[in-house]
Coordinates of C-alpha atoms (C1' of nucleotides) in Angstrom, one line a residue:
Chain Y
M1 CA 85.0 -147.7 125.7
P2 CA 87.3 -146.1 128.0
W3 CA 85.6 -147.4 131.3
M4 CA 86.2 -151.0 130.1
E5 CA 89.9 -150.5 130.5
D6 CA 89.8 -151.2 134.3
R7 CA 86.0 -151.9 134.6
D8 CA 86.1 -149.6 137.8
P9 CA 82.4 -149.6 138.9
Y10 CA 82.8 -145.9 139.5
K11 CA 83.7 -145.1 135.9
V12 CA 81.1 -147.6 134.4
W13 CA 78.3 -145.8 136.5
L14 CA 79.6 -142.3 135.6
A15 CA 79.7 -143.4 132.0
E16 CA 76.3 -144.9 132.0
V17 CA 74.7 -141.9 133.6
V18 CA 76.4 -139.4 131.1
L19 CA 75.2 -141.6 128.2
Q20 CA 71.5 -141.8 129.4
Q21 CA 69.6 -140.6 126.1
T22 CA 72.9 -139.2 124.9
R23 CA 75.0 -140.4 121.9
V24 CA 78.4 -141.7 122.7
E25 CA 80.3 -139.0 120.4
Q26 CA 78.3 -136.4 122.6
G27 CA 79.0 -137.8 126.0
L28 CA 82.3 -139.1 125.6
P29 CA 84.0 -135.6 126.1
Y30 CA 82.3 -135.0 129.4
F31 CA 83.0 -138.4 130.6
R32 CA 86.8 -137.9 130.2
K33 CA 86.5 -134.4 131.7
F34 CA 84.8 -136.0 134.8
V35 CA 87.1 -138.8 135.3
Q36 CA 90.1 -136.4 135.3
K37 CA 88.5 -133.8 137.6
Y38 CA 86.6 -136.2 139.9
P39 CA 88.9 -139.6 139.8
D40 CA 86.8 -141.5 142.4
V41 CA 83.4 -141.2 144.3
S42 CA 84.9 -139.3 147.1
H43 CA 86.1 -136.3 145.0
L44 CA 82.5 -136.4 143.3
A45 CA 80.7 -136.2 146.6
A46 CA 82.8 -133.4 147.8
V47 CA 82.2 -131.1 144.8
E48 CA 79.6 -128.2 145.3
E49 CA 76.3 -128.7 143.3
S50 CA 76.9 -125.3 141.6
V51 CA 80.4 -126.3 140.3
F52 CA 79.3 -129.5 138.9
F53 CA 76.2 -128.0 137.3
K54 CA 78.8 -125.8 135.2
D55 CA 80.7 -129.0 134.4
W56 CA 77.5 -130.5 133.1
E57 CA 76.6 -127.3 131.1
G58 CA 75.7 -128.2 127.5
L59 CA 75.2 -131.9 128.1
G60 CA 71.2 -131.6 128.9
Y61 CA 68.9 -133.4 131.1
Y62 CA 70.5 -131.4 134.0
Q63 CA 68.5 -133.6 136.8
R64 CA 71.1 -136.2 135.7
A65 CA 73.8 -134.0 137.4
R66 CA 71.7 -133.5 140.6
N67 CA 71.2 -137.3 141.0
L68 CA 74.7 -138.1 140.3
L69 CA 75.8 -136.0 143.1
K70 CA 73.3 -137.1 145.5
A71 CA 74.1 -140.8 144.9
A72 CA 77.7 -140.1 145.3
R73 CA 77.1 -138.6 148.5
C74 CA 74.9 -141.6 149.6
I75 CA 77.8 -143.9 148.7
V76 CA 80.2 -141.9 150.6
A77 CA 77.9 -141.2 153.6
Q78 CA 76.3 -144.6 154.0
R79 CA 78.8 -147.1 152.5
G80 CA 82.1 -145.2 153.6
G81 CA 82.9 -144.8 149.7
E82 CA 82.6 -148.4 148.8
M83 CA 80.6 -149.0 145.7
P84 CA 77.5 -151.0 145.7
T85 CA 78.0 -154.5 144.2
S86 CA 74.3 -155.7 143.8
Y87 CA 71.7 -154.7 141.3
E88 CA 69.3 -153.9 144.1
E89 CA 71.6 -151.6 145.8
W90 CA 72.5 -149.8 142.6
L91 CA 68.8 -149.4 141.7
R92 CA 68.0 -147.6 144.9
L93 CA 70.4 -144.7 144.1
P94 CA 68.9 -141.7 142.4
G95 CA 69.4 -141.6 138.6
V96 CA 70.0 -145.4 138.4
G97 CA 67.2 -147.3 136.9
P98 CA 66.9 -150.9 135.4
Y99 CA 69.0 -150.1 132.5
T100 CA 71.9 -148.3 134.2
A101 CA 71.9 -150.8 137.1
A102 CA 72.0 -153.8 134.7
A103 CA 75.0 -152.2 132.8
I104 CA 77.0 -151.7 135.9
M105 CA 76.5 -155.1 136.9
V106 CA 77.5 -156.5 133.4
F107 CA 80.2 -154.2 132.5
A108 CA 81.8 -153.9 136.1
F109 CA 81.0 -157.2 137.6
E110 CA 80.4 -159.5 134.6
R111 CA 77.0 -160.5 136.2
P112 CA 74.2 -161.7 133.8
Y113 CA 71.6 -159.1 133.7
P114 CA 69.9 -158.2 130.6
V115 CA 71.2 -154.7 129.2
I116 CA 68.3 -153.5 127.2
D117 CA 68.4 -149.8 126.1
S118 CA 66.6 -148.4 123.1
N119 CA 69.1 -150.0 120.7
V120 CA 69.0 -153.5 122.0
A121 CA 65.1 -153.4 122.4
R122 CA 65.1 -152.5 118.7
V123 CA 67.1 -155.4 117.6
L124 CA 65.3 -158.0 119.7
A125 CA 62.1 -156.5 118.7
R126 CA 62.8 -156.6 115.0
L127 CA 64.3 -160.2 115.2
W128 CA 61.2 -161.6 116.7
N129 CA 58.9 -159.1 115.5
V130 CA 57.7 -158.1 119.0
A131 CA 54.7 -156.1 118.5
G132 CA 53.6 -152.8 120.3
D133 CA 55.4 -150.2 122.5
V134 CA 58.8 -151.8 123.8
S135 CA 58.5 -149.6 127.0
R136 CA 55.5 -151.1 128.2
A137 CA 55.8 -153.9 130.7
P138 CA 54.7 -156.8 128.6
Q139 CA 57.0 -156.0 125.8
R140 CA 59.8 -155.5 128.4
Q141 CA 59.2 -158.9 129.7
E142 CA 59.3 -160.7 126.5
L143 CA 62.4 -158.8 125.3
H144 CA 64.0 -159.7 128.9
A145 CA 63.1 -163.4 128.1
L146 CA 64.4 -163.2 124.5
Y147 CA 67.7 -161.7 125.7
E148 CA 68.5 -164.1 128.2
K149 CA 67.7 -167.2 125.8
W150 CA 69.9 -165.6 123.0
R151 CA 72.8 -164.7 125.4
G152 CA 73.1 -168.5 126.7
R153 CA 76.4 -168.8 127.9
H154 CA 78.1 -166.0 126.2
S155 CA 79.9 -163.7 128.4
P156 CA 77.6 -161.1 129.8
S157 CA 79.5 -158.1 128.9
D158 CA 80.7 -159.3 125.4
F159 CA 77.0 -160.2 124.5
A160 CA 75.7 -156.8 125.9
Q161 CA 78.4 -154.9 123.9
A162 CA 77.8 -156.7 120.8
L163 CA 74.0 -156.1 120.8
L164 CA 74.5 -152.4 121.8
D165 CA 76.8 -152.0 118.8
F166 CA 74.8 -153.8 116.4
G167 CA 71.9 -151.7 117.4
A168 CA 73.8 -148.8 117.0
M169 CA 75.7 -149.4 113.8
Q170 CA 73.5 -152.2 111.9
C171 CA 70.2 -152.4 112.9
V172 CA 69.6 -148.5 113.2
A173 CA 66.4 -146.9 113.8
M174 CA 65.9 -145.3 110.6
R175 CA 66.4 -146.8 107.1
P176 CA 68.6 -149.9 108.2
D177 CA 70.6 -151.5 105.4
C178 CA 69.0 -154.9 105.7
A179 CA 70.4 -156.1 102.4
S180 CA 73.8 -156.1 104.2
C181 CA 72.6 -157.5 107.4
P182 CA 74.2 -160.6 108.6
L183 CA 71.1 -161.5 110.7
Q184 CA 68.7 -160.8 107.8
R185 CA 67.6 -164.6 107.3
Y186 CA 66.8 -165.0 110.9
C187 CA 64.8 -161.5 111.2
I188 CA 60.9 -162.0 111.2
A189 CA 60.2 -158.2 111.0
H190 CA 62.3 -158.2 107.7
A191 CA 60.4 -161.5 106.6
R192 CA 57.1 -159.7 107.1
E193 CA 58.4 -156.4 105.7
V194 CA 57.7 -154.4 108.9
V195 CA 61.2 -153.6 109.8
D196 CA 60.4 -149.7 109.5
D197 CA 57.4 -150.0 111.8
V198 CA 59.1 -152.0 114.7
P199 CA 59.4 -150.9 117.3
P200 CA 56.5 -148.2 116.6
R201 CA 57.5 -144.7 116.3
R202 CA 57.3 -142.1 119.3
K203 CA 54.9 -139.4 119.1
T204 CA 56.3 -136.1 120.4
L205 CA 54.3 -133.0 120.8
K206 CA 56.1 -129.7 120.9
E207 CA 54.6 -126.8 122.5
Q208 CA 55.9 -123.4 121.4
V209 CA 57.1 -120.8 123.9
Y210 CA 58.4 -117.2 123.4
F211 CA 60.9 -115.7 125.9
H212 CA 61.7 -112.0 126.0
Y213 CA 65.1 -111.9 127.7
L214 CA 65.8 -108.6 129.3
L215 CA 69.5 -107.2 129.1
I216 CA 69.6 -105.1 132.4
E217 CA 73.1 -103.5 132.9
D218 CA 74.4 -101.2 135.6
H219 CA 77.2 -98.6 135.3
R220 CA 80.0 -101.1 136.1
H221 CA 79.3 -103.6 133.2
R222 CA 77.4 -105.8 135.3
V223 CA 74.3 -107.7 134.3
L224 CA 71.2 -109.0 136.1
V225 CA 70.7 -112.6 135.9
T226 CA 68.2 -115.0 137.8
K227 CA 68.0 -118.5 138.5
R228 CA 65.4 -120.7 136.8
R229 CA 63.0 -122.2 139.5
N230 CA 62.1 -125.6 140.2
G231 CA 59.3 -127.2 138.5
T232 CA 60.2 -125.4 135.0
F233 CA 62.5 -126.7 132.5
W234 CA 66.2 -125.8 132.7
S235 CA 65.5 -125.5 136.5
G236 CA 68.7 -124.3 138.2
L237 CA 70.4 -122.7 135.2
Y238 CA 70.8 -119.1 135.1
E239 CA 69.4 -116.6 132.7
F240 CA 68.6 -112.9 132.1
P241 CA 65.4 -112.0 133.6
V242 CA 62.7 -113.2 131.1
V243 CA 59.0 -112.6 130.1
E244 CA 57.5 -115.6 128.9
S245 CA 54.6 -116.0 126.6
K246 CA 52.7 -119.2 125.1
E247 CA 51.1 -117.5 122.2
A248 CA 53.7 -115.3 120.3
F249 CA 56.3 -112.6 120.8
L250 CA 54.8 -109.6 122.5
D251 CA 55.5 -106.3 120.8
E252 CA 57.2 -103.6 122.8
K253 CA 54.0 -102.1 124.2
G254 CA 52.8 -105.4 125.3
L255 CA 56.1 -106.0 127.1
I256 CA 56.0 -102.7 128.9
A257 CA 52.4 -103.5 129.9
H258 CA 53.5 -106.8 131.2
L259 CA 56.4 -105.4 133.3
A260 CA 54.2 -102.4 134.6
A261 CA 52.0 -105.1 136.3
A262 CA 55.2 -106.4 138.2
T263 CA 57.0 -103.3 139.0
T264 CA 56.2 -99.5 139.6
C265 CA 59.3 -98.4 137.8
R266 CA 59.2 -96.6 134.7
V267 CA 61.1 -98.5 132.2
M268 CA 62.3 -98.4 128.6
L269 CA 62.9 -101.3 126.1
H270 CA 65.1 -101.5 123.1
Y271 CA 65.2 -104.7 121.0
T272 CA 68.6 -105.6 120.1
G273 CA 67.8 -107.5 117.0
L274 CA 69.1 -110.7 118.6
E275 CA 66.7 -113.8 118.1
R276 CA 67.4 -117.3 118.5
H277 CA 65.4 -120.7 118.9
Q278 CA 66.1 -123.8 120.5
V279 CA 64.4 -127.2 120.3
L280 CA 64.0 -129.1 123.4
S281 CA 62.7 -132.6 124.1
H282 CA 58.8 -131.2 124.6
R283 CA 59.3 -127.6 123.6
R284 CA 60.4 -125.1 121.1
V285 CA 61.8 -122.1 122.6
H286 CA 61.7 -118.9 120.8
A287 CA 63.8 -116.0 122.4
R288 CA 64.6 -112.3 121.8
L289 CA 66.8 -110.2 123.5
Y290 CA 65.8 -106.7 124.8
R291 CA 68.0 -104.0 126.3
F292 CA 66.1 -102.7 129.2
S293 CA 66.6 -99.6 131.4
V294 CA 64.9 -98.0 134.2
L295 CA 64.0 -94.4 133.7
E296 CA 66.1 -91.6 135.3
G297 CA 65.6 -91.2 139.1
V298 CA 64.7 -94.8 139.8
G299 CA 67.4 -97.2 140.4
E300 CA 67.7 -100.8 139.0
H301 CA 68.2 -102.3 142.3
D302 CA 64.6 -101.3 143.2
F303 CA 63.5 -103.1 140.0
I304 CA 65.2 -106.2 141.3
Q305 CA 63.3 -106.3 144.5
Q306 CA 60.0 -105.3 142.5
Y307 CA 60.3 -107.7 139.7
K308 CA 62.6 -110.7 140.3
Q309 CA 65.3 -111.6 142.7
G310 CA 68.6 -111.7 140.8
I311 CA 72.4 -111.2 141.2
W312 CA 74.5 -108.6 139.4
A313 CA 77.2 -110.4 137.4
D314 CA 80.3 -109.1 135.8
A315 CA 82.0 -110.8 132.9
A316 CA 84.0 -113.1 135.0
Q317 CA 81.2 -114.1 137.1
M318 CA 78.9 -114.6 134.0
K319 CA 81.4 -116.9 132.5
L320 CA 81.0 -119.3 135.6
L321 CA 77.3 -119.5 135.8
P322 CA 75.7 -122.6 134.2
M323 CA 73.3 -121.9 131.4
S324 CA 71.4 -123.5 128.6
R325 CA 72.7 -123.4 125.1
L326 CA 70.1 -120.9 124.2
M327 CA 71.2 -118.5 127.1
D328 CA 74.7 -119.1 126.3
F329 CA 74.2 -117.8 123.0
F330 CA 73.0 -114.5 124.2
R331 CA 75.9 -114.6 127.1
Q332 CA 78.4 -114.9 124.4
W333 CA 77.1 -111.9 122.7
W334 CA 77.0 -110.1 125.7
L335 CA 80.6 -110.7 126.7
G336 CA 81.6 -109.6 123.1
Q337 CA 79.8 -106.1 123.6
I338 CA 81.5 -105.8 127.0
T339 CA 85.0 -106.4 125.6
Q340 CA 84.4 -103.9 122.5
S341 CA 83.2 -101.2 125.0
S342 CA 86.1 -101.6 127.3
Chain P
dT1 C1' 50.8 -145.1 132.6
dA2 C1' 51.8 -140.9 130.5
dC3 C1' 54.3 -137.1 130.8
dC4 C1' 58.4 -134.5 131.5
dC5 C1' 63.3 -133.4 130.9
dG6 C1' 68.5 -130.8 126.6
dT7 C1' 71.1 -130.9 123.0
dG8 C1' 73.0 -132.4 118.6
dG9 C1' 72.9 -135.4 114.6
dT10 C1' 70.4 -137.7 110.7
dT11 C1' 67.0 -138.0 107.1
Chain B
dT1 C1' 62.6 -127.9 107.0
dA2 C1' 60.4 -130.8 110.6
dA3 C1' 60.5 -134.9 112.4
dC4 C1' 62.9 -138.7 114.5
dC5 C1' 66.2 -140.3 117.4
dA6 C1' 69.9 -141.2 121.1
dA7 C1' 74.0 -146.5 126.3
dG8 C1' 66.6 -143.4 130.5
dG9 C1' 65.0 -142.0 134.9
dG10 C1' 61.6 -139.5 137.9
dT11 C1' 57.2 -138.6 139.3

DNA sequence: TACCCGTGGTT
DNA sequence: TAACCAAGGGT
């Protein structure tokens, strides 16, 4: 891994946060971009949040970006830019939990903390047939003890890297190739033929939500966008004004009725035919794009005040706003329309 | 503790 | 296809 070349705590921290719940292949391009653009913690602390949000666009779990900036500013403000050197100090920073703090102590400082992510937990749980949910406290404790005992006097970082790699490449979650596994003869889960059930599968519930995005343009090729509020998913990202429904897509009459409750403007809708869905960690979002216009004699600006606060963005501004992958699909389509018409 | 939070790959 | 999963953390 690139951050192991110099073991710079800043780079190790950055990499571990980027890689939280994220595959290495997916996160690595972002890590490289961040190191290039923000070579040390003072550069990171100085960047405006809206700019960094754009840098983070497409990586997901956007709260990580906020916490990373908060932590960087803590390190600069409270420590003069000196990176923490103890597990406890790292743990106090926002966005740094037990895994990340341990990984930093091990990879940057070669200190003996147990680096137990989902890969390592799976390897240990199978080898010793640890029953139950590995995210619960008793199991975590047992895995911790097994890890320490197995590591013995091995190098903390070599052992951690070995287990991470072994979990990612050999002892994989789905359909592991136990026949080729060098540890098969030691594996209790294999002996008891329960490898596929250890650790137990997660249960994920997906709620369906239906978004009706409203494309509202003025006469100068500007479009109305709003910022998603705190307490919602994708909070802080920008989108076209949206009407959300939990049951199903609304028909145009239903949409008009919904809008009539929020604005006194008389409005018109026209479905663009553009539909797209995206699966999130706990939701499935279905979206359709509607052209929206206000009837003659009533300005769109009145609509903004009456319906939602927003900003009018031209093509150049639109490209700078951080958006979800779903909204990015509609944005790209809109940019194409603008290019064609001008 | 249980639930929330993105996106992309695999089966 | 739909489910499952990934170098987890916050609340």
